Tab-separated table of C-alpha atoms and ligand atoms in Angstrom:
chain	number	residue	atom	x	y	z
A	1	ASP	CA	106.174	88.709	60.798
A	2	ASN	CA	106.201	92.145	60.197
A	3	LEU	CA	103.833	92.055	56.750
A	4	ALA	CA	101.351	89.267	58.621
A	5	ASN	CA	100.674	92.736	61.509
A	6	LYS	CA	100.982	95.397	58.322
A	7	ILE	CA	97.404	93.094	57.055
A	8	ALA	CA	96.045	92.428	60.711
A	9	ALA	CA	96.492	96.552	60.863
A	10	GLY	CA	94.287	96.642	57.849
A	11	GLU	CA	91.034	95.596	59.627
A	12	VAL	CA	92.154	96.521	63.057
A	13	ILE	CA	93.994	99.979	62.995
A	14	GLU	CA	91.613	101.770	60.607
A	15	ARG	CA	92.190	105.641	61.856
A	16	PRO	CA	93.879	107.327	64.503
A	17	ALA	CA	90.753	107.240	66.950
A	18	SER	CA	90.926	103.009	66.306
A	19	VAL	CA	94.626	103.323	67.999
A	20	VAL	CA	92.662	105.708	70.489
A	21	LYS	CA	90.579	103.255	71.367
A	22	GLU	CA	93.112	99.812	71.668
A	23	LEU	CA	94.773	101.052	73.942
A	24	LEU	CA	92.371	102.503	75.994
A	25	GLU	CA	90.810	99.485	76.522
A	26	ASN	CA	94.431	98.106	77.753
A	27	ALA	CA	94.498	101.291	80.325
A	28	ILE	CA	91.737	99.814	81.471
A	29	ASP	CA	91.717	96.185	81.725
A	30	ALA	CA	95.039	96.895	82.667
A	31	LYS	CA	93.258	98.025	85.888
A	32	ALA	CA	94.198	102.505	85.499
A	33	SER	CA	92.449	104.335	88.068
A	34	GLN	CA	93.306	107.554	85.656
A	35	ILE	CA	94.385	107.715	82.019
A	36	THR	CA	95.584	111.018	79.861
A	37	VAL	CA	95.100	111.441	76.279
A	38	LYS	CA	97.123	113.173	74.603
A	39	ILE	CA	96.805	114.097	70.793
A	40	GLU	CA	98.703	115.774	68.147
A	41	GLU	CA	96.532	116.462	64.317
A	42	ALA	CA	93.646	114.588	65.866
A	43	GLY	CA	96.987	111.345	65.920
A	44	LEU	CA	98.363	111.938	62.944
A	45	LYS	CA	101.409	113.545	64.657
A	46	THR	CA	100.931	112.267	67.983
A	47	ILE	CA	98.792	109.871	70.468
A	48	GLU	CA	99.829	109.694	73.684
A	49	ILE	CA	97.878	107.458	76.495
A	50	ILE	CA	98.823	107.898	80.156
A	51	ASP	CA	98.169	105.589	82.274
A	52	ASN	CA	98.258	104.274	85.893
A	53	GLY	CA	97.350	100.764	85.239
A	54	GLU	CA	98.884	97.516	86.850
A	55	GLY	CA	102.339	98.129	84.248
A	56	ILE	CA	103.323	94.778	81.878
A	57	ALA	CA	106.724	93.432	83.475
A	58	PRO	CA	110.381	93.845	81.615
A	59	GLU	CA	109.708	90.402	79.986
A	60	ASP	CA	106.601	90.818	78.052
A	61	VAL	CA	106.989	94.509	76.948
A	62	ALA	CA	108.556	92.989	73.574
A	63	LEU	CA	106.562	89.768	73.550
A	64	ALA	CA	103.154	92.803	73.755
A	65	LEU	CA	104.304	93.502	70.217
A	66	LYS	CA	103.950	89.624	68.864
A	67	ARG	CA	101.383	88.692	67.459
A	68	HIS	CA	98.288	86.594	69.554
A	69	ALA	CA	100.597	87.600	72.755
A	70	THR	CA	97.465	87.875	74.833
A	71	SER	CA	98.343	88.305	78.536
A	72	LYS	CA	94.759	87.560	79.365
A	73	ILE	CA	92.820	84.099	78.252
A	74	LYS	CA	94.164	81.927	80.627
A	75	ASP	CA	92.464	78.797	78.577
A	76	VAL	CA	89.923	77.810	75.695
A	77	ASP	CA	86.711	78.471	78.399
A	78	GLU	CA	87.508	82.042	79.281
A	79	LEU	CA	87.508	82.949	75.685
A	80	PHE	CA	83.209	82.096	75.928
A	81	ARG	CA	83.738	84.196	79.157
A	82	ILE	CA	85.349	87.590	78.360
A	83	ARG	CA	84.939	89.927	80.872
A	84	THR	CA	88.640	92.145	79.852
A	85	LEU	CA	88.138	94.395	76.397
A	86	GLY	CA	90.929	93.070	74.892
A	87	PHE	CA	92.180	89.513	73.864
A	88	ARG	CA	93.407	88.931	70.854
A	89	GLY	CA	96.066	89.849	71.050
A	90	GLU	CA	96.254	91.951	67.875
A	91	ALA	CA	95.928	95.586	68.589
A	92	LEU	CA	99.293	96.615	69.880
A	93	PRO	CA	101.434	94.608	66.805
A	94	SER	CA	98.891	96.060	64.208
A	95	ILE	CA	99.686	98.979	66.040
A	96	ALA	CA	103.423	99.248	65.763
A	97	SER	CA	103.448	98.423	62.596
A	98	VAL	CA	101.833	101.391	60.957
A	99	SER	CA	103.940	103.696	63.401
A	100	GLU	CA	106.897	104.754	65.722
A	101	LEU	CA	105.537	103.774	69.201
A	102	THR	CA	107.297	104.322	72.584
A	103	ILE	CA	106.199	102.026	75.378
A	104	ASN	CA	107.604	103.157	78.887
A	105	THR	CA	106.509	101.311	81.454
A	106	ALA	CA	106.981	99.797	85.027
A	107	ARG	CA	105.180	97.461	88.091
A	108	SER	CA	105.464	99.906	90.483
A	109	GLN	CA	104.289	97.264	92.875
A	110	THR	CA	106.143	93.988	92.520
A	111	ALA	CA	110.222	93.142	92.346
A	112	ASP	CA	111.014	94.709	89.581
A	113	VAL	CA	114.198	96.317	90.297
A	114	SER	CA	113.176	98.446	87.086
A	115	GLY	CA	110.995	99.496	84.181
A	116	THR	CA	111.176	99.152	81.135
A	117	HIS	CA	112.014	101.527	77.881
A	118	LEU	CA	110.822	100.187	74.221
A	119	VAL	CA	111.391	101.518	71.563
A	120	ALA	CA	109.839	100.489	67.216
A	121	LYS	CA	109.364	101.736	63.946
A	122	GLY	CA	107.141	100.074	62.124
A	123	GLY	CA	107.237	97.204	63.654
A	124	ASP	CA	111.891	96.190	64.726
A	125	ILE	CA	111.813	96.422	68.123
A	126	THR	CA	114.740	99.714	68.203
A	127	GLN	CA	115.586	99.887	71.755
A	128	ASN	CA	114.199	97.931	74.420
A	129	GLU	CA	116.531	98.982	77.567
A	130	PRO	CA	115.854	99.274	81.564
A	131	ALA	CA	114.407	102.816	82.642
A	132	PRO	CA	112.980	104.234	86.114
A	133	LYS	CA	110.220	102.138	87.666
A	134	ARG	CA	107.766	104.620	86.669
A	135	VAL	CA	103.220	104.144	88.156
A	136	GLY	CA	101.615	102.859	84.304
A	137	THR	CA	102.470	102.944	81.179
A	138	GLN	CA	102.830	105.987	77.894
A	139	VAL	CA	102.152	104.350	75.492
A	140	LYS	CA	103.337	107.526	72.594
A	141	VAL	CA	101.775	106.600	68.966
A	142	GLU	CA	103.621	108.675	66.568
A	143	ASN	CA	103.185	109.738	62.607
A	144	LEU	CA	101.470	107.013	61.777
A	145	PHE	CA	100.384	105.314	58.713
A	146	TYR	CA	104.142	106.930	57.965
A	147	ASN	CA	104.546	103.199	55.550
A	148	THR	CA	100.619	102.880	54.536
A	149	PRO	CA	100.418	105.584	52.325
A	150	ALA	CA	97.647	104.690	50.480
A	151	ARG	CA	95.469	104.579	54.609
A	152	LEU	CA	96.749	108.334	55.594
A	153	LYS	CA	95.449	109.272	51.704
A	154	TYR	CA	91.984	108.128	52.997
A	155	ILE	CA	92.353	110.021	56.584
A	156	LYS	CA	90.521	113.427	55.201
A	157	SER	CA	89.969	115.549	57.619
A	158	LEU	CA	91.586	115.812	60.740
A	159	GLN	CA	88.496	118.407	62.315
A	160	ALA	CA	86.177	114.636	61.245
A	161	GLU	CA	89.290	112.492	62.741
A	162	LEU	CA	88.893	114.862	66.021
A	163	ALA	CA	85.184	113.648	66.742
A	164	HIS	CA	86.333	110.922	65.905
A	165	ILE	CA	88.833	110.428	69.344
A	166	THR	CA	85.954	112.641	71.121
A	167	ASP	CA	83.606	110.267	70.126
A	168	ILE	CA	85.229	107.303	71.310
A	169	ILE	CA	87.099	109.275	74.725
A	170	ASN	CA	83.476	109.999	75.874
A	171	ARG	CA	81.842	106.067	75.869
A	172	LEU	CA	84.183	104.735	77.461
A	173	SER	CA	84.161	107.808	79.987
A	174	LEU	CA	80.778	106.853	80.097
A	175	ALA	CA	81.127	102.936	80.431
A	176	HIS	CA	83.986	103.367	83.084
A	177	PRO	CA	82.551	106.095	85.290
A	178	GLU	CA	84.826	104.464	88.231
A	179	VAL	CA	87.853	106.196	85.674
A	180	ALA	CA	89.572	109.647	85.779
A	181	PHE	CA	89.305	109.936	81.616
A	182	THR	CA	91.112	113.999	80.121
A	183	LEU	CA	91.577	114.744	76.660
A	184	VAL	CA	94.450	116.861	75.888
A	185	ASN	CA	94.106	117.826	72.137
A	186	ASP	CA	96.701	119.688	70.723
A	187	GLY	CA	97.776	120.948	73.836
A	188	ARG	CA	94.527	122.246	75.326
A	189	ASP	CA	92.535	120.353	77.470
A	190	MET	CA	88.800	119.567	75.468
A	191	MET	CA	87.542	117.376	78.381
A	192	LYS	CA	88.101	115.906	81.904
A	193	THR	CA	86.048	113.125	83.523
A	194	ALA	CA	86.206	112.976	87.706
A	195	GLY	CA	86.493	109.171	88.159
A	196	THR	CA	84.156	109.052	91.392
A	197	GLY	CA	81.925	105.452	90.069
A	198	ASP	CA	78.862	107.895	90.169
A	199	LEU	CA	77.540	107.515	85.907
A	200	GLN	CA	75.626	110.388	86.082
A	201	GLN	CA	79.840	112.424	87.325
A	202	ALA	CA	80.731	111.185	84.615
A	203	ILE	CA	77.991	111.699	81.896
A	204	ALA	CA	78.229	115.794	83.303
A	205	GLY	CA	81.836	115.122	82.354
A	206	VAL	CA	81.107	114.457	78.966
A	207	TYR	CA	77.997	116.625	78.224
A	208	GLY	CA	78.159	118.796	80.476
A	209	ILE	CA	77.076	119.753	83.886
A	210	SER	CA	73.419	121.706	83.212
A	211	THR	CA	73.015	117.611	81.128
A	212	ALA	CA	73.975	115.663	83.565
A	213	LYS	CA	71.301	117.553	85.666
A	214	LYS	CA	69.086	116.884	82.920
A	215	MET	CA	68.902	113.502	83.490
A	216	VAL	CA	66.123	111.190	84.114
A	217	GLU	CA	67.829	108.075	86.213
A	218	ILE	CA	65.534	104.256	84.434
A	219	SER	CA	66.296	101.092	86.062
A	220	SER	CA	64.203	97.928	85.024
A	221	ALA	CA	64.740	94.055	85.602
A	222	ASP	CA	63.806	90.380	84.625
A	223	LEU	CA	65.138	87.282	84.507
A	224	ASP	CA	66.612	87.697	82.369
A	225	PHE	CA	68.111	91.103	81.494
A	226	ASP	CA	69.189	94.387	84.107
A	227	VAL	CA	68.701	97.046	82.354
A	228	THR	CA	69.586	100.573	84.152
A	229	GLY	CA	70.946	104.159	82.965
A	230	TYR	CA	70.016	107.343	82.300
A	231	VAL	CA	67.914	108.921	79.467
A	232	SER	CA	67.697	112.572	78.791
A	233	LEU	CA	63.589	114.854	79.613
A	234	PRO	CA	62.210	115.252	76.116
A	235	GLU	CA	63.483	119.640	76.462
A	236	LEU	CA	66.879	118.264	76.149
A	237	THR	CA	66.743	116.343	72.072
A	238	ARG	CA	69.210	116.280	69.866
A	239	ALA	CA	69.022	115.726	65.880
A	240	ASN	CA	71.302	112.733	65.368
A	241	ARG	CA	71.549	109.274	66.870
A	242	ASN	CA	75.108	110.208	68.338
A	243	TYR	CA	74.149	111.156	72.458
A	244	ILE	CA	72.910	107.228	72.507
A	245	THR	CA	75.402	105.104	74.464
A	246	VAL	CA	74.668	101.643	74.916
A	247	LEU	CA	76.581	99.912	77.569
A	248	LEU	CA	76.590	95.882	77.286
A	249	ASN	CA	78.221	94.141	81.246
A	250	GLY	CA	79.841	97.330	81.143
A	251	ARG	CA	81.088	97.507	77.643
A	252	TYR	CA	80.666	99.908	74.806
A	253	ILE	CA	78.356	98.312	72.131
A	254	LYS	CA	75.917	98.950	68.824
A	255	ASN	CA	73.377	97.019	68.512
A	256	PHE	CA	70.359	98.536	65.429
A	257	LEU	CA	67.464	97.142	67.730
A	258	ILE	CA	68.539	97.929	70.711
A	259	ASN	CA	69.333	101.520	69.345
A	260	ARG	CA	65.409	101.586	68.029
A	261	ALA	CA	63.678	100.242	70.896
A	262	ILE	CA	65.404	103.406	72.627
A	263	VAL	CA	63.696	106.082	70.544
A	264	ASP	CA	60.545	104.421	70.847
A	265	GLY	CA	60.767	104.857	74.922
A	266	TYR	CA	60.543	107.818	73.859
A	267	GLY	CA	58.388	107.733	71.125
A	268	SER	CA	55.162	110.275	71.236
A	269	LYS	CA	56.426	112.477	73.975
A	270	LEU	CA	59.312	113.917	70.259
A	271	MET	CA	59.016	114.775	67.669
A	272	VAL	CA	59.909	112.809	64.375
A	273	GLY	CA	63.904	113.671	63.375
A	274	ARG	CA	64.789	114.357	67.823
A	275	PHE	CA	66.434	112.118	69.766
A	276	PRO	CA	67.848	111.683	73.549
A	277	ILE	CA	70.498	112.038	74.770
A	278	ALA	CA	71.570	108.827	76.579
A	279	VAL	CA	73.367	106.048	78.508
A	280	ILE	CA	71.990	102.565	78.967
A	281	ASP	CA	74.016	99.916	80.721
A	282	ILE	CA	71.969	96.254	80.472
A	283	LYS	CA	73.792	93.585	82.171
A	284	ILE	CA	73.658	89.983	80.534
A	285	ASP	CA	74.381	87.160	81.684
A	286	PRO	CA	77.742	86.035	78.905
A	287	PHE	CA	76.555	83.609	77.488
A	288	LEU	CA	73.125	84.976	75.917
A	289	ALA	CA	75.784	87.399	74.159
A	290	ASP	CA	78.279	87.061	70.972
A	291	VAL	CA	80.667	89.714	71.388
A	292	ASN	CA	82.874	87.936	68.827
A	293	VAL	CA	81.068	89.138	65.408
A	294	HIS	CA	84.019	91.567	65.050
A	295	PRO	CA	87.501	91.640	65.177
A	296	THR	CA	86.471	95.486	66.463
A	297	LYS	CA	84.024	94.463	69.321
A	298	GLN	CA	80.917	97.142	68.543
A	299	GLU	CA	78.305	94.911	67.269
A	300	VAL	CA	77.091	92.032	69.360
A	301	ARG	CA	74.398	89.743	69.199
A	302	ILE	CA	71.954	88.812	71.926
A	303	SER	CA	69.712	86.369	72.538
A	304	LYS	CA	65.843	86.674	73.085
A	305	GLU	CA	65.796	90.418	72.067
A	306	GLY	CA	62.128	91.337	71.546
A	307	GLU	CA	62.213	91.044	75.362
A	308	LEU	CA	65.094	93.328	75.839
A	309	MET	CA	64.046	96.024	73.296
A	310	ASN	CA	60.548	95.955	75.226
A	311	LEU	CA	62.098	95.604	78.547
A	312	ILE	CA	64.201	98.987	77.247
A	313	LYS	CA	60.749	100.986	76.026
A	314	THR	CA	58.723	100.230	79.607
A	315	ALA	CA	61.762	100.904	81.389
A	316	ILE	CA	61.625	104.640	79.286
A	317	ARG	CA	58.393	105.456	79.475
A	318	ALA	CA	58.078	104.633	82.813
A	319	ALA	CA	61.130	106.831	84.332
A	320	LEU	CA	59.808	110.469	82.031
A	321	SER	CA	56.050	109.486	83.383
A	322	ASP	CA	56.900	109.568	85.818
A	323	GLU	CA	59.189	112.532	86.022
A	324	VAL	CA	56.396	114.384	83.724
A	325	LEU	CA	53.296	113.575	87.083
X	1	ADP	P1	95.239	92.415	73.830
X	1	ADP	O1	94.314	93.917	74.894
X	1	ADP	O2	94.441	91.799	73.375
X	1	ADP	O3	95.903	91.323	74.700
X	1	ADP	P2	97.074	93.734	72.313
X	1	ADP	O4	98.056	93.558	72.060
X	1	ADP	O5	96.336	95.116	73.186
X	1	ADP	O6	96.781	92.812	72.793
X	1	ADP	O7	98.055	94.270	73.769
X	1	ADP	C1	99.142	93.384	74.724
X	1	ADP	C2	99.015	92.758	76.270
X	1	ADP	O8	100.152	94.175	76.268
X	1	ADP	C3	98.261	93.460	77.316
X	1	ADP	O9	97.193	91.609	76.957
X	1	ADP	C4	98.866	93.462	77.899
X	1	ADP	O10	99.408	92.252	78.792
X	1	ADP	C5	100.055	94.049	78.048
X	1	ADP	N1	99.303	96.206	77.556
X	1	ADP	C6	99.060	96.503	76.570
X	1	ADP	N2	98.474	98.221	76.398
X	1	ADP	C7	98.766	97.149	78.983
X	1	ADP	C8	98.790	98.163	78.710
X	1	ADP	N3	98.316	100.356	79.040
X	1	ADP	N4	98.693	97.976	80.639
X	1	ADP	C9	99.321	97.026	80.554
X	1	ADP	N5	99.567	96.509	79.807
X	1	ADP	C10	99.018	96.667	78.910
X	2	MG	MG1	94.494	95.635	73.809
């Protein structure tokens, strides 16, 4: 079973940022309103995620390290209307199989008499005992890839890994303005969002207050789609597409055509090779989107793509021309 988990880890856990993503999504699924990420050596030494979410019941903690032990799908139909971020039950077992994992968790608002302290090394549980009943869950991942030297070798620069981690935290912060995120890197605060639920404030936490002030609100809808968000004024263009965040029903996705529609909407106002800062949230009937294309769930297929692209383009043009007039 450890071998199967290690193989799965090869697919799901590519780098430290994949661990951060999976653990953050679990904290969000557990309805945390405050999440702190602490990393050392770009996550290779330590990744610690502390949340104030629902916690895990004592009898379920060890189970969470077993493959496909998700608590998030009650029947097959639900698979097609997935709303939580994780649902495959693969992340924790995969992470555990390639690291030293410590979980401290408790369900504060329940009759549980205690919380749980669990330690696993390379997927083998070495400790699983009652612990003080605190709020939420703390997952600590140490010495990632210590037992998969090939994977470790593939990690070339700590700086690049740190950039991947900041990127995923930024995207999730923009997708969840209702959650207060904090990133602490080697003991220093790197980023903090307010968690007020206001998207512009989340943008301020991620890109800075002065940037957030130069963003224009967009809002447009037709029978199939509802598009809202913020785009930057032309004076705030960037040299690459990294500052474009697309959310589908509140979830961060990657979709080439939507990106193109956003850039096109900016279009004539810009010089070639300049891109906006943008956060675009698309609300859509889940039946029109296929999020099961890839295990990391970022590539998404959408029906009526052409219609959506036009809607986005028009919404951005309208918002920017209002602003210029
Ligand atoms: P999935 O998220 O796909 O269900 P995971 O392997 O990521 O699978 O997690 C396994 C299970 O562990 C989850 O279904 C959830 O019940 C529990 N879990 C993991 N992290 C947390 C957390 N931070 N708070 C509460 N429950 C958690
Ligand atoms: Mg998960």
